[in-house]
Coordinates of N, CA and C in Angstrom, one line a residue:
M1 N 26.9 9.0 61.0 CA 25.7 9.3 60.3 C 25.8 10.6 59.6
S2 N 25.4 10.6 58.3 CA 25.4 11.9 57.6 C 24.2 12.7 57.8
H3 N 24.3 14.0 57.6 CA 23.1 14.9 57.8 C 22.6 15.3 56.4
H4 N 21.3 15.3 56.3 CA 20.7 15.6 55.0 C 19.8 16.9 55.2
T5 N 19.7 17.6 54.1 CA 18.7 18.7 54.0 C 17.7 18.3 52.9
Y6 N 16.4 18.5 53.2 CA 15.4 18.1 52.3 C 14.6 19.3 51.8
R7 N 14.1 19.2 50.6 CA 13.2 20.1 50.0 C 11.8 19.4 50.0
V8 N 10.7 20.2 50.2 CA 9.4 19.6 50.2 C 8.6 20.3 49.1
T9 N 7.9 19.5 48.3 CA 7.0 20.0 47.3 C 5.7 19.3 47.4
E10 N 4.6 20.0 46.9 CA 3.3 19.4 46.9 C 2.9 18.9 45.5
I11 N 2.3 17.7 45.4 CA 1.8 17.2 44.2 C 0.4 16.6 44.4
V12 N -0.3 16.3 43.3 CA -1.6 15.7 43.4 C -1.5 14.5 42.5
G13 N -1.7 13.3 43.0 CA -1.8 12.1 42.2 C -3.2 11.7 42.0
T14 N -3.5 11.2 40.8 CA -4.9 10.9 40.4 C -5.0 9.4 39.9
S15 N -6.2 8.9 40.0 CA -6.5 7.6 39.5 C -8.0 7.3 39.4
H16 N -8.4 6.5 38.5 CA -9.8 6.0 38.5 C -10.0 4.8 39.4
E17 N -8.9 4.2 39.8 CA -9.0 2.9 40.5 C -9.1 3.0 42.0
G18 N -8.4 4.0 42.6 CA -8.5 4.2 44.1 C -7.4 5.1 44.6
T19 N -7.4 5.3 45.9 CA -6.4 6.2 46.5 C -5.0 5.6 46.5
D20 N -4.8 4.3 46.6 CA -3.5 3.7 46.6 C -2.9 3.9 45.2
A21 N -3.7 3.7 44.2 CA -3.2 3.9 42.8 C -2.8 5.4 42.6
A22 N -3.7 6.3 43.1 CA -3.4 7.7 43.0 C -2.1 8.1 43.6
I23 N -1.8 7.6 44.8 CA -0.5 7.9 45.5 C 0.6 7.3 44.6
R24 N 0.5 6.1 44.2 CA 1.6 5.5 43.4 C 1.8 6.2 42.1
N25 N 0.7 6.7 41.4 CA 0.9 7.4 40.2 C 1.6 8.8 40.4
G26 N 1.2 9.4 41.5 CA 1.8 10.7 41.8 C 3.3 10.6 42.1
V27 N 3.6 9.6 42.9 CA 5.1 9.4 43.3 C 5.9 9.0 42.0
A28 N 5.3 8.1 41.2 CA 6.0 7.6 40.0 C 6.3 8.8 39.1
K29 N 5.3 9.7 38.9 CA 5.4 10.8 38.0 C 6.5 11.8 38.6
A30 N 6.4 12.1 39.9 CA 7.3 13.0 40.5 C 8.8 12.5 40.4
S31 N 8.9 11.2 40.5 CA 10.3 10.6 40.4 C 10.9 10.7 39.0
E32 N 10.1 11.0 38.0 CA 10.7 11.2 36.7 C 11.5 12.5 36.6
T33 N 11.2 13.5 37.4 CA 11.9 14.8 37.3 C 12.6 15.1 38.6
L34 N 12.2 14.5 39.7 CA 12.9 14.8 41.0 C 13.7 13.5 41.4
H35 N 14.9 13.8 41.9 CA 15.7 12.6 42.4 C 15.9 12.7 43.9
N36 N 16.3 11.6 44.4 CA 16.5 11.5 45.9 C 15.2 11.6 46.7
L37 N 14.1 11.2 46.0 CA 12.8 11.2 46.8 C 12.9 10.2 48.0
D38 N 12.6 10.6 49.2 CA 12.7 9.8 50.4 C 11.4 9.5 51.1
W39 N 10.4 10.4 51.0 CA 9.2 10.2 51.8 C 8.1 11.0 51.2
F40 N 6.9 10.6 51.6 CA 5.7 11.3 51.3 C 4.7 11.4 52.5
E41 N 3.9 12.4 52.4 CA 2.9 12.6 53.4 C 1.6 13.0 52.8
I42 N 0.5 12.3 53.1 CA -0.8 12.5 52.5 C -1.4 13.7 53.2
T43 N -1.8 14.8 52.5 CA -2.4 15.9 53.1 C -3.9 16.1 52.9
E44 N -4.4 15.4 51.8 CA -5.8 15.6 51.5 C -6.2 14.5 50.5
V45 N -7.4 14.0 50.7 CA -8.0 13.0 49.8 C -9.3 13.5 49.3
R46 N -9.5 13.6 48.0 CA -10.8 14.0 47.5 C -11.1 13.3 46.2
G47 N -12.3 13.5 45.7 CA -12.6 12.7 44.4 C -13.7 13.4 43.7
Q48 N -14.0 12.8 42.5 CA -15.1 13.3 41.7 C -16.2 12.2 41.7
I49 N -17.4 12.7 41.8 CA -18.6 11.8 41.8 C -19.4 12.0 40.5
K50 N -19.7 11.0 39.8 CA -20.5 11.1 38.6 C -21.6 10.1 38.6
D51 N -22.8 10.5 38.5 CA -24.0 9.6 38.5 C -24.0 8.7 39.7
G52 N -23.7 9.3 40.9 CA -23.8 8.6 42.1 C -22.6 7.6 42.4
Q53 N -21.6 7.6 41.5 CA -20.5 6.7 41.6 C -19.2 7.5 41.7
I54 N -18.2 6.9 42.3 CA -16.9 7.6 42.4 C -16.3 7.4 41.0
E55 N -15.9 8.6 40.4 CA -15.4 8.6 39.0 C -13.9 8.7 39.1
H56 N -13.3 9.5 40.0 CA -11.9 9.8 40.0 C -11.4 10.1 41.4
Y57 N -10.3 9.6 41.8 CA -9.7 9.9 43.1 C -8.5 10.9 42.9
Q58 N -8.4 11.8 43.8 CA -7.3 12.7 43.9 C -6.7 12.7 45.3
V59 N -5.4 12.6 45.3 CA -4.7 12.6 46.6 C -3.6 13.6 46.6
S60 N -3.7 14.6 47.5 CA -2.6 15.6 47.6 C -1.6 15.0 48.5
L61 N -0.3 15.2 48.1 CA 0.8 14.7 48.8 C 1.9 15.8 49.0
K62 N 2.6 15.7 50.0 CA 3.9 16.4 50.2 C 5.0 15.3 50.0
V63 N 5.9 15.6 49.1 CA 7.0 14.7 48.9 C 8.3 15.4 49.3
G64 N 9.2 14.6 50.0 CA 10.4 15.2 50.4 C 11.6 14.5 49.6
F65 N 12.5 15.3 49.2 CA 13.7 14.8 48.5 C 14.9 15.5 49.0
R66 N 16.0 14.7 49.1 CA 17.3 15.1 49.6 C 17.9 16.1 48.6
L67 N 18.4 17.2 49.1 CA 19.2 18.1 48.2 C 20.6 17.4 48.0
D68 N 21.2 17.6 46.9 CA 22.5 17.1 46.6 C 23.5 17.6 47.5
E69 N 24.4 16.7 47.9 CA 25.5 17.1 48.8 C 26.7 17.6 47.9
K70 N 27.5 18.5 48.4 CA 28.7 18.9 47.7 C 29.7 17.8 47.8
G71 N 30.4 17.6 46.7 CA 31.4 16.5 46.5 C 32.2 16.2 47.7

């Protein structure tokens, strides 16, 4: 079994549809610039209310990605 070293960064995914969509949007966007993404952890859920209705969901995530191994 190989040993891995991870870097952790925090992101916020957003969506008008719900928390699941916010998580998926955040991970999808992060994967455009980060490679070797392996896991995520939800650290906070919040949202915006407008006229008594949920307008927008925001989910704070920690994402872990493996650092490149030497050849």
